[in-house]
GROMACS .gro file of C-alpha atoms in nm:
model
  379
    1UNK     CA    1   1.626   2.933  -9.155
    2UNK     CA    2   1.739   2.640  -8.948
    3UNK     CA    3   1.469   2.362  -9.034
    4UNK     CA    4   1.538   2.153  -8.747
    5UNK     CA    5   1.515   2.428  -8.475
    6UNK     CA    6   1.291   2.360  -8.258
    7UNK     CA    7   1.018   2.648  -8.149
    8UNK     CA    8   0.802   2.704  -7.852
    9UNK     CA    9   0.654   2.429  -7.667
   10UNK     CA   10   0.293   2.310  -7.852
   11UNK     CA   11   0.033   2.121  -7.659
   12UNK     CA   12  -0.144   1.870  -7.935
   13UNK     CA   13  -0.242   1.590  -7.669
   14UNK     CA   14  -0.601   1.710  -7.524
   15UNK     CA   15  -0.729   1.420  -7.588
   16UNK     CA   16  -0.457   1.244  -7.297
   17UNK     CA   17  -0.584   1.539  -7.059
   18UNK     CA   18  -0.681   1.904  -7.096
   19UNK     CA   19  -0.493   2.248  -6.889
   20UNK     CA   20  -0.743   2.326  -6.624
   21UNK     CA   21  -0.969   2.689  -6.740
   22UNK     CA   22  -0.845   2.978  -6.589
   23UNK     CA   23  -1.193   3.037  -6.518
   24UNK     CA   24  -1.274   2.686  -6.366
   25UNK     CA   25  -0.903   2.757  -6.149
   26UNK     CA   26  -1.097   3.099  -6.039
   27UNK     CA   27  -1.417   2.907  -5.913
   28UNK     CA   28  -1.218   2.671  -5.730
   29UNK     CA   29  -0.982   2.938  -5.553
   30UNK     CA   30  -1.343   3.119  -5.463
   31UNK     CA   31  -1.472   2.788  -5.302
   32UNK     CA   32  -1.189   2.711  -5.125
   33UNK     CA   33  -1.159   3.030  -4.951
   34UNK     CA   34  -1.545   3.048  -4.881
   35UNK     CA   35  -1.642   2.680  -4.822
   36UNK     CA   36  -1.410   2.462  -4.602
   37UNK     CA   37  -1.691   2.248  -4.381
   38UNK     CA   38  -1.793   1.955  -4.471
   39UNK     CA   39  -2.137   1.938  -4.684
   40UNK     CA   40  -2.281   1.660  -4.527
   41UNK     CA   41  -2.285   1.886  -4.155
   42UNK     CA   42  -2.593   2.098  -4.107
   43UNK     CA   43  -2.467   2.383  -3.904
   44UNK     CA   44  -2.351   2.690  -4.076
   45UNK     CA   45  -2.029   2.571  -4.218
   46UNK     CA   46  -2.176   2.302  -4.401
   47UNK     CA   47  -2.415   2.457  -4.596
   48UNK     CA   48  -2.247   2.689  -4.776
   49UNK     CA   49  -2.006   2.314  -4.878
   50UNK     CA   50  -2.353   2.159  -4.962
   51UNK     CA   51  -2.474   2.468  -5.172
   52UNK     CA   52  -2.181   2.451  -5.386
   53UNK     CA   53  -2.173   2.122  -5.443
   54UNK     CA   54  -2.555   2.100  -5.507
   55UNK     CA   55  -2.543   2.385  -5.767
   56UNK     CA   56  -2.260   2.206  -5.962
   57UNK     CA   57  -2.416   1.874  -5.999
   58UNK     CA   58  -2.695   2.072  -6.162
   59UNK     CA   59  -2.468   2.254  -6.404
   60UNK     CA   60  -2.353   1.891  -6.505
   61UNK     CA   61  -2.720   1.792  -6.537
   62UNK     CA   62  -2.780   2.073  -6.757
   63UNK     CA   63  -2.503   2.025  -6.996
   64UNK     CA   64  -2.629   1.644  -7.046
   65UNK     CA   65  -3.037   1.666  -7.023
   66UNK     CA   66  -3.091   1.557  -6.705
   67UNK     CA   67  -3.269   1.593  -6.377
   68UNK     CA   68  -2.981   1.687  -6.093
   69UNK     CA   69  -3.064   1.349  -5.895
   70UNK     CA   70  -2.906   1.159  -6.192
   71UNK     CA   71  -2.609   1.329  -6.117
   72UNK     CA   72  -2.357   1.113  -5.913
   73UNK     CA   73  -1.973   1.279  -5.844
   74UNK     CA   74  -1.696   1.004  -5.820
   75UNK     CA   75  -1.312   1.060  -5.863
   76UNK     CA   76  -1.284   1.027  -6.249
   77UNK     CA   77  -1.391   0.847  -6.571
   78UNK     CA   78  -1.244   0.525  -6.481
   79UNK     CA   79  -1.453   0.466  -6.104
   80UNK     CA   80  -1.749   0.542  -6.317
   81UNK     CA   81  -1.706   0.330  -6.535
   82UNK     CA   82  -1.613   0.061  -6.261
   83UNK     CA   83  -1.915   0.186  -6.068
   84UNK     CA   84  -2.146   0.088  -6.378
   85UNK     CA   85  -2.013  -0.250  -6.460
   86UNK     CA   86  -1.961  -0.389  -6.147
   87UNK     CA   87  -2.217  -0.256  -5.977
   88UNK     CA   88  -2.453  -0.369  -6.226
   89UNK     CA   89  -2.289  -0.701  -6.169
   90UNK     CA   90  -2.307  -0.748  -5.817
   91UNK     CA   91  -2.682  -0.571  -5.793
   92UNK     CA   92  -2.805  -0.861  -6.038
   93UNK     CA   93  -2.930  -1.217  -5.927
   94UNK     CA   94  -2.869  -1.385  -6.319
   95UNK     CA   95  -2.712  -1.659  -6.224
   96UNK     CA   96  -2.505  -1.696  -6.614
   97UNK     CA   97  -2.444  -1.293  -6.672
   98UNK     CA   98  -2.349  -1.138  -7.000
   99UNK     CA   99  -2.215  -0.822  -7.066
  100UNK     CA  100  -2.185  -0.652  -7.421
  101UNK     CA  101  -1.896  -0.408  -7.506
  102UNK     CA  102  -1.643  -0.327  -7.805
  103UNK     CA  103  -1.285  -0.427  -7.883
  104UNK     CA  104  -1.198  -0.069  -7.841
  105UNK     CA  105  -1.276   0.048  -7.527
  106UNK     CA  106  -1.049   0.249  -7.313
  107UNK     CA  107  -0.907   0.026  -7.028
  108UNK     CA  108  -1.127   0.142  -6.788
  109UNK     CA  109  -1.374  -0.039  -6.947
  110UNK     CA  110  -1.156  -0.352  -7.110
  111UNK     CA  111  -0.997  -0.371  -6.716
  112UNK     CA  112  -1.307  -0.420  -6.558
  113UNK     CA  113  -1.464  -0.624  -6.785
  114UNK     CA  114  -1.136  -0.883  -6.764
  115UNK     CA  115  -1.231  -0.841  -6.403
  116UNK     CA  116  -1.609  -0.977  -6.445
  117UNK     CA  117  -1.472  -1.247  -6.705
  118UNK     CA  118  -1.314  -1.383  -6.403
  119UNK     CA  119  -1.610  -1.366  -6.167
  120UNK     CA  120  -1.757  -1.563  -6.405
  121UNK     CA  121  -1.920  -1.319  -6.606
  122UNK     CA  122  -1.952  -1.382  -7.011
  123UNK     CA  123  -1.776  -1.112  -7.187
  124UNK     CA  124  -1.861  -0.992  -7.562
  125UNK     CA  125  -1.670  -0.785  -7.749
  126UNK     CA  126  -1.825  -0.663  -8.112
  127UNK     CA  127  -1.595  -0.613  -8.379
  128UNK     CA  128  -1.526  -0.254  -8.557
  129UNK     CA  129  -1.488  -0.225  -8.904
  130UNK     CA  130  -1.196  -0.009  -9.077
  131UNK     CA  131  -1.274   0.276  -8.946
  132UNK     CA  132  -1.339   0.205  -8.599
  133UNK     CA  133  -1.717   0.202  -8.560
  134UNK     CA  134  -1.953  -0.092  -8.441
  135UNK     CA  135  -2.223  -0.213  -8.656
  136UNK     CA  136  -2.527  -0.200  -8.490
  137UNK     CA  137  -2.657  -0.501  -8.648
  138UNK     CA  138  -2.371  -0.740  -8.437
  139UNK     CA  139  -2.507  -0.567  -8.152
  140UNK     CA  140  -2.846  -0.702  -8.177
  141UNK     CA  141  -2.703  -1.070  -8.224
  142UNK     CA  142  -2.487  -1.044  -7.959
  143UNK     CA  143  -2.771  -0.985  -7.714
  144UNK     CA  144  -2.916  -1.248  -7.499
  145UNK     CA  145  -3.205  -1.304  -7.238
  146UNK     CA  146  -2.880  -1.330  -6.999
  147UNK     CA  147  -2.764  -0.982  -7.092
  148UNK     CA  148  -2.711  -0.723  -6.802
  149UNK     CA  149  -2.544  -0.438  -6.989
  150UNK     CA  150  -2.419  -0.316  -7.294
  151UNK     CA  151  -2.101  -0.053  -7.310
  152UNK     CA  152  -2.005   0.143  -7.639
  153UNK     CA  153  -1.776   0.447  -7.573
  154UNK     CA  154  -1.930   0.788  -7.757
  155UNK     CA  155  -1.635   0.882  -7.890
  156UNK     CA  156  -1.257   0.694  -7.971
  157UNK     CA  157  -1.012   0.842  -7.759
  158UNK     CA  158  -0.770   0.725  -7.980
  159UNK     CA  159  -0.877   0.798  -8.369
  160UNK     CA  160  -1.132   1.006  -8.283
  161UNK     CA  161  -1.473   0.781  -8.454
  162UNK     CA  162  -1.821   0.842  -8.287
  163UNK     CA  163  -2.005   0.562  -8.224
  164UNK     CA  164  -2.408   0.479  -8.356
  165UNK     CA  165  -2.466   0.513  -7.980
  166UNK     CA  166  -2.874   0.635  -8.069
  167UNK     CA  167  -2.900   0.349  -8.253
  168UNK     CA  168  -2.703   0.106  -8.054
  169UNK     CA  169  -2.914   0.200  -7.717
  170UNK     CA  170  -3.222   0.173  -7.900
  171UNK     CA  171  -3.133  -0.167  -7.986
  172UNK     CA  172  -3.035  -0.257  -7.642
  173UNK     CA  173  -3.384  -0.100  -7.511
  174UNK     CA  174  -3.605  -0.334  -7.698
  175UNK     CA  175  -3.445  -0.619  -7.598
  176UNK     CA  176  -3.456  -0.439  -7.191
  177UNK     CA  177  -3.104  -0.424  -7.151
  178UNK     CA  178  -2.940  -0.106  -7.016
  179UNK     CA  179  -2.729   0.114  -7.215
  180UNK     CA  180  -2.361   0.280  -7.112
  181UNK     CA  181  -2.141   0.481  -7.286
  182UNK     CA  182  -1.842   0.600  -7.204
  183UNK     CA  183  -1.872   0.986  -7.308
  184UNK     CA  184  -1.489   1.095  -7.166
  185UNK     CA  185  -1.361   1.199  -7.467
  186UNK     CA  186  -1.702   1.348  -7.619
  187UNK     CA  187  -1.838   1.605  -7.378
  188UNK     CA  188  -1.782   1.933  -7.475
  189UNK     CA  189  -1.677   1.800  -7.838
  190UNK     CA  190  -2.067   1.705  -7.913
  191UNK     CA  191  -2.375   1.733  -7.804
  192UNK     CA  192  -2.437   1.449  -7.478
  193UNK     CA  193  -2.779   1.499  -7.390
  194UNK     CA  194  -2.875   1.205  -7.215
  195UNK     CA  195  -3.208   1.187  -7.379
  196UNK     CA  196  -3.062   1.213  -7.751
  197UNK     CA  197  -2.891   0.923  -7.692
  198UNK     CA  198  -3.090   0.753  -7.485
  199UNK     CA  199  -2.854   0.576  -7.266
  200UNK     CA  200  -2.914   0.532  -6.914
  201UNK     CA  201  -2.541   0.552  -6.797
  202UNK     CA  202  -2.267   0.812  -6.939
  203UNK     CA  203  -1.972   0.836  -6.798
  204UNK     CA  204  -1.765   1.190  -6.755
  205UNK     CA  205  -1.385   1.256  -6.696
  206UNK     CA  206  -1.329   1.594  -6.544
  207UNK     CA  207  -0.991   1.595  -6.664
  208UNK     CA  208  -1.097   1.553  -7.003
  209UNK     CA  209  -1.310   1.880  -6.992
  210UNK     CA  210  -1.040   2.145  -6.870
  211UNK     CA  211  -1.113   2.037  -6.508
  212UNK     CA  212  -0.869   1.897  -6.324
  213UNK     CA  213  -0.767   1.548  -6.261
  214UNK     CA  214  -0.936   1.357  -5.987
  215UNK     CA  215  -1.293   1.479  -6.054
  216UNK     CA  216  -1.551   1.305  -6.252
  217UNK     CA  217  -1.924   1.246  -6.283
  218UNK     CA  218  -2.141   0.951  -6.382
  219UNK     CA  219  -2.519   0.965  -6.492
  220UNK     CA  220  -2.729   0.687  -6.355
  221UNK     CA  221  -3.125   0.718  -6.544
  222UNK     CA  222  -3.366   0.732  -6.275
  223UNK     CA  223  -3.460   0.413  -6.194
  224UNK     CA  224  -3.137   0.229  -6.285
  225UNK     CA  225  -3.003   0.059  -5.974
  226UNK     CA  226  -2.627   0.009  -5.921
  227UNK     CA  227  -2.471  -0.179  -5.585
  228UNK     CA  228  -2.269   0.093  -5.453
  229UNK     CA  229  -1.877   0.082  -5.592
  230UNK     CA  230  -1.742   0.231  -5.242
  231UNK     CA  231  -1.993   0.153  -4.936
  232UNK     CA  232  -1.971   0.378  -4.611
  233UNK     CA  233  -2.153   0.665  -4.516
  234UNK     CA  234  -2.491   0.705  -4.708
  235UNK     CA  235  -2.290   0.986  -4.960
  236UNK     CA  236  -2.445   1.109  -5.278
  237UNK     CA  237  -2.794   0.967  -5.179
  238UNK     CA  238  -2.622   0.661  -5.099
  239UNK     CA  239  -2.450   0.553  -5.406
  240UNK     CA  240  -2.067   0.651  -5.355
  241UNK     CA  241  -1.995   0.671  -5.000
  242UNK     CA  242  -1.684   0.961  -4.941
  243UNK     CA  243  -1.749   1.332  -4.809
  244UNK     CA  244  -1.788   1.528  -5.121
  245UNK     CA  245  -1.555   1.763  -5.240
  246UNK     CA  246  -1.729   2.093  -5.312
  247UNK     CA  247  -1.433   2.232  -5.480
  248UNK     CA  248  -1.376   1.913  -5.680
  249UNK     CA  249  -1.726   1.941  -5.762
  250UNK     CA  250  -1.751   2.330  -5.815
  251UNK     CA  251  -1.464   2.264  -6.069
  252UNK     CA  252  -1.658   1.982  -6.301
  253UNK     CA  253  -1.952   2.218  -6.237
  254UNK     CA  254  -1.808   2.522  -6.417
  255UNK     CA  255  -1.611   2.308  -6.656
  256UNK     CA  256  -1.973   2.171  -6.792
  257UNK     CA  257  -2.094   2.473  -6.755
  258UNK     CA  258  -1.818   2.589  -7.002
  259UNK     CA  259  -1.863   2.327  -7.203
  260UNK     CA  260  -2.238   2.383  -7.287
  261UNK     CA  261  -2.101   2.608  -7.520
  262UNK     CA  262  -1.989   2.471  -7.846
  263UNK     CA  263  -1.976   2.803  -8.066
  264UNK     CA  264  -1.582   2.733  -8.027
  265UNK     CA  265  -1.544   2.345  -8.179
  266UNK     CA  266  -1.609   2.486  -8.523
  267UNK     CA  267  -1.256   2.703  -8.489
  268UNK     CA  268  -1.107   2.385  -8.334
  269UNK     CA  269  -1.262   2.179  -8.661
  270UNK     CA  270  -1.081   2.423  -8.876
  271UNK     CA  271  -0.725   2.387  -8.693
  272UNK     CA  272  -0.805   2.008  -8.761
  273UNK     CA  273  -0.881   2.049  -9.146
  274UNK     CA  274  -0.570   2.274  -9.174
  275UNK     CA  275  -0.375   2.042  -9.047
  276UNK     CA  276  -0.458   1.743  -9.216
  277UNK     CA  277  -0.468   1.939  -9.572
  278UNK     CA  278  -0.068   2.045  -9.473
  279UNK     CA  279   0.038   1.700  -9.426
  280UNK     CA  280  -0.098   1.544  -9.693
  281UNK     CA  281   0.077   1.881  -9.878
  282UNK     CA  282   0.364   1.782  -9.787
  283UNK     CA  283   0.401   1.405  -9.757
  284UNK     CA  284   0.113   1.300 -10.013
  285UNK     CA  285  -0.019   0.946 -10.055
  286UNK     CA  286   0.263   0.852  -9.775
  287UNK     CA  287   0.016   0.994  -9.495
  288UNK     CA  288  -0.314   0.790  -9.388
  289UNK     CA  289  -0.597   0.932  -9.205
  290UNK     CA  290  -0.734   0.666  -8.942
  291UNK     CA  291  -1.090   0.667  -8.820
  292UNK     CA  292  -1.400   0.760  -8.948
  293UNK     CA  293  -1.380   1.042  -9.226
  294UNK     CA  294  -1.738   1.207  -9.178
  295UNK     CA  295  -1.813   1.061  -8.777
  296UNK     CA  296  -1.535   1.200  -8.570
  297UNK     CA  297  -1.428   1.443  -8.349
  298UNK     CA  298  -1.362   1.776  -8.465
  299UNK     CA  299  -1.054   1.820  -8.258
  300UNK     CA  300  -0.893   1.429  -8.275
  301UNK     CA  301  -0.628   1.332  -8.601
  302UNK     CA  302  -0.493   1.022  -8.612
  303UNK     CA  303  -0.256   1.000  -8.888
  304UNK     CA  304   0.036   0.716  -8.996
  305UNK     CA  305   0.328   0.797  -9.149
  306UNK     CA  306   0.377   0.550  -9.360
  307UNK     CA  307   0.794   0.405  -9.374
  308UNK     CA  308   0.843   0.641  -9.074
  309UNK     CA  309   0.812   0.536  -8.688
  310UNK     CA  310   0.530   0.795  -8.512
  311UNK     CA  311   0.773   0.780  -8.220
  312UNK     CA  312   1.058   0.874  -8.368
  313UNK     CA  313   0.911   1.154  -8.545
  314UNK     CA  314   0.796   1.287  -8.232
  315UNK     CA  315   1.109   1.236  -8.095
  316UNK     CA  316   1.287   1.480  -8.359
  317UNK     CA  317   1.062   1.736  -8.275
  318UNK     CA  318   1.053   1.722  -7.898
  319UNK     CA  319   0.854   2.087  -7.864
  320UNK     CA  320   0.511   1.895  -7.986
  321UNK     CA  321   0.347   1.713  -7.739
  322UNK     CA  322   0.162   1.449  -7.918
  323UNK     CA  323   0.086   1.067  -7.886
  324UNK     CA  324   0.188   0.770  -8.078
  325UNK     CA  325  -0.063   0.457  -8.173
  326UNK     CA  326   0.178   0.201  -8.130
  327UNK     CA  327   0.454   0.115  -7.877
  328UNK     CA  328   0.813   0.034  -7.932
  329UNK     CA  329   0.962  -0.234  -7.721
  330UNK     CA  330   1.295  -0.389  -7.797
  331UNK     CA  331   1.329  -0.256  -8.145
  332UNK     CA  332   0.932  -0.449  -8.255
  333UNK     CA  333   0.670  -0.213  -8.310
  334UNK     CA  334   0.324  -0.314  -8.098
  335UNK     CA  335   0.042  -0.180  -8.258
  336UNK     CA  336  -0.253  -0.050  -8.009
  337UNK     CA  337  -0.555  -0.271  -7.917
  338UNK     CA  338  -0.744  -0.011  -8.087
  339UNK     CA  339  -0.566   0.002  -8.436
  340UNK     CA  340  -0.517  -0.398  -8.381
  341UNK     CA  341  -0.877  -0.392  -8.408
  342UNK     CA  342  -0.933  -0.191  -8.704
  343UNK     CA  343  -0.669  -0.428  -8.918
  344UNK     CA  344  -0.441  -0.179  -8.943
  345UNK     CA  345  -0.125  -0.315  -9.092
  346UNK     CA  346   0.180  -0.268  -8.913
  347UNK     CA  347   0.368  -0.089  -9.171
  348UNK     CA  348   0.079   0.208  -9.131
  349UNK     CA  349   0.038   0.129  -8.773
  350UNK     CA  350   0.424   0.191  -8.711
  351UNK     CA  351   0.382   0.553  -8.797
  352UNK     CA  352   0.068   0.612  -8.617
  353UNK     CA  353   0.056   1.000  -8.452
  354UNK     CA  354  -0.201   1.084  -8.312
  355UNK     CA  355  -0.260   1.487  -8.275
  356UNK     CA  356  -0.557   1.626  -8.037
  357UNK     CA  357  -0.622   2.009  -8.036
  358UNK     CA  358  -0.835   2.252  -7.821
  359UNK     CA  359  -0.895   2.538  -7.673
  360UNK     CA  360  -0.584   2.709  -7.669
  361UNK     CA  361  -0.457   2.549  -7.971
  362UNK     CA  362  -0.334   2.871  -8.240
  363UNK     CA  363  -0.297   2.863  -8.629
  364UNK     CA  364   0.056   2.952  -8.548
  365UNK     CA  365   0.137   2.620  -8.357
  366UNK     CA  366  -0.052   2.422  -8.643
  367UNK     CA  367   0.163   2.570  -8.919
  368UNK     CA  368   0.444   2.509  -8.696
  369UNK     CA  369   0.401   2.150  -8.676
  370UNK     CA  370   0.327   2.116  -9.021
  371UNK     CA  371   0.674   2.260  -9.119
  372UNK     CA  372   0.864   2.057  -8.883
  373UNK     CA  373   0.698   1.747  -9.000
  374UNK     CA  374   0.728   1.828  -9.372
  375UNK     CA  375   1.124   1.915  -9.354
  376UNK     CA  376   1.178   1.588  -9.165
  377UNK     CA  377   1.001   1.400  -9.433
  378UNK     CA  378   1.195   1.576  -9.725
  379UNK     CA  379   1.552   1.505  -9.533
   0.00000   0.00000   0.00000
C-alpha cells in the first residue's frame, strides 16, 4: 500500500472551533421558523422570542451552577472577556489599578490587558512552570490592596493544562479580589460549576461547545458589578445593550444543555491515550508530550517532533486538520507565547503539533494519523 496516500479528510482541531450539533442546528431551524419578533416587544410576537431566549440562559445556568440572572449572552468568548476586564476597569474609582493574569492567556485576555496597560492600568503576569500551570503561591504575592481582578484561564487552549483555579480563587477571595477564568476551552471537557470553583466570572465560547460562531455567554456572580462593555438600550437587564438573538441564544442553550453530559469525554480520553501510545510507538524518545501529564484535557495533545518542523509535517499530510505551536516566518521558527513561556527550547518547539479530538472523532481516523505520521518519520 501507497504510504503517502492520503485518506479521507480528519478533523483533529476542536480545540480552534467545534462542527455545530446536528441537534443544536435542529433547535435553531425550530426557532427560526417559530420565533422571528423581537424579545424585548410585549405583544404576541415577542414573547414567544423572549421565551426562548429566557429558557436557554437557564440551560447555561444549569450546566455551570448558577441562578439564570447570572447569565449574560454576548457575541463570543473574546467580548466576555473584554466585558470583564474593562468593565471592571472603568466601574472602579482606584486611582493606581492592578490587574493579575498569566503569561498564557489566550489573546482575548493578553489584548485587553495591553489595552488597560495603556490606560494606565498595572499589569501582572505570573509565570508557569514546565508544564504550563501557575503556582498558586506567586499568586498570593502578586496581590495588592490596589488589585481589581485576577484572570487564570481553566483550561490551555493550546497544551491542554488545567489550571489550580479552586485554589487560585480562594486565594484571590481572602485578599477581596474578584476571580475570572476564562473557561472557553473547558466547558463540556470538565466539570464548570461556578460554585466548585468559586469564581465570580467565567467566560464561555459558543463556538467552542458545538455551537456556532458568534454566540457566547459570560457569568457575572450576583453582586459583581461590571460598567456595561456596549451601552444602549437597557438589554440583558442592562449589562450588554443589543436585541437578543433567540436563535443565537437557543443554540448556546442546547449546546450546554448537551454538554451537561460528560458520559462521552471518557471515549474521547481513550482516542487521546491511543494516540499518544502510537506515536511514541513509532517515533520513540524523538516525540515530547507538552503540558501537564495528570491535569489536562482529555481531548487536547500537544506533541513536538523533535528534528522535524510541526508545519511541515502537517503539510505532508494535508487530509489532517491539525495546528502547529510555532510559526514559520522567513525560514526562522517563532515559538508561541504559550510554549515561550513554558521554556520550551526551540529545537522541541519547532515540531510542536498540536492534535484536539471530539465528538465525532473515530478510532479509524486516529490509527490513520498515526500511520501517516509514523511512515513519514521512517522515510
Amino acid at each position: 500500500m501507497n504510504q503517502d496516500k492520503p485518506g479521507p479528510n480528519i478533523y483533529l482541531d476542536y480545540n480552534a472551533s467545534t462542527p455545530v450539533d446536528p441537534r443544536v442546528a435542529t433547535a435553531m431551524r425550530e426557532c427560526m421558523e417559530t420565533a422571528f419578533g423581537n424579545p424585548s416587544s410585549a405583544h404576541w410576537a415577542g414573547a414567544p422570542a423572549k421565551n426562548l431566549v429566557e429558557l436557554a440562559r437557564e440551560k447555561v445556568a444549569a450546566l455551570l451552577g448558577c441562578e439564570p440572572a447570572e447569565i449574560v449572552f454576548t457575541s463570543g468568548g473574546s467580548e466576555s472577556n473584554n466585558m470583564v476586564l474593562k468593565g471592571l476597569y472603568f466601574a472602579s474609582s482606584n486611582p493606581d489599578p492592578h490587574i493579575i493574569t498569566s503569561s498564557i492567556e489566550h489573546p482575548a485576555i493578553v489584548e485587553p490587558c495591553r489595552f488597560l496597560q495603556r490606560m494606565g492600568v498595572k499589569v501582572t503576569w505570573l509565570p508557569v512552570d514546565a508544564f504550563g500551570r501557575v503556582d498558586p503561591g506567586a499568586l498570593r504575592s502578586a496581590i495588592d490592596p490596589n488589585t481589581l481582578l485576577v484572570s487564570i484561564m481553566h483550561a490551555n487552549s493550546e497544551v491542554g493544562s488545567i489550571q489550580p483555579i479552586r485554589e487560585c480563587a480562594r486565594i484571590a477571595h481572602e485578599a477581596g479580589v474578584p476571580f475570572h477564568t476564562d473557561a472557553a476551552q473547558s466547558v463540556g471537557k470538565i466539570p464548570t460549576d461556578v460554585n466548585e470553583l468559586g469564581v465570580d466570572f467565567l467566560s464561555i465560547a459558543g463556538h467552542k461547545l458545538y455551537a456556532p460562531k458568534g454566540i457566547g455567554a459570560l457569568y457575572i456572580r450576583q453582586g459583581q458589578k461590571l460598567e456595561p462593555l456596549i451601552h444602549g438600550a437597557g438589554h440583558e437587564s442592562g449589562r450588554r445593550a443589543g436585541t437578543e438573538s433567540a436563535i443565537m441564544a437557543t443554540a448556546l442553550g442546547k449546546a450546554c444543555d448537551l454538554a451537561s453530559d460528560l458520559s462521552g469525554v471518557a471515549q474521547i480520553a481513550a482516542l487521546k491515550s491511543r494516540l499518544k501510545n502510537g506515536l511514541k510507538q513509532s517515533f520513540g524518545d524523538r516525540v515530547v508530550i507538552n503540558g501537564h501529564p495528570e491535569h489536562s484535557l482529555p481531548n487536547t495533545l500537544h506533541v513536538s517532533f523533535l528534528d522535524h518542523a510541526g508545519s511541515e509535517l502537517l503539510a505532508r499530510i494535508p487530509e489532517v486538520a491539525a495546528s502547529t505551536g510555532s510559526a514559520c516566518h522567513a525560514g526562522q521558527t517563532e515559538l508561541s507565547a504559550v510554549l515561550k513561556a513554558m521554556g520550551v527550547s526551540a529545537r522541541a518547539g519547532a515540531g510542536a503539533v498540536r492534535f484536539s479530538l471530539g465528538r465525532l472523532t473515530t478510532v479509524d481516523e486516529i490509527d490513520h494519523v498515526i500511520k501517516r505520521l509514523g511512515a513519514l518519520h521512517a522515510v
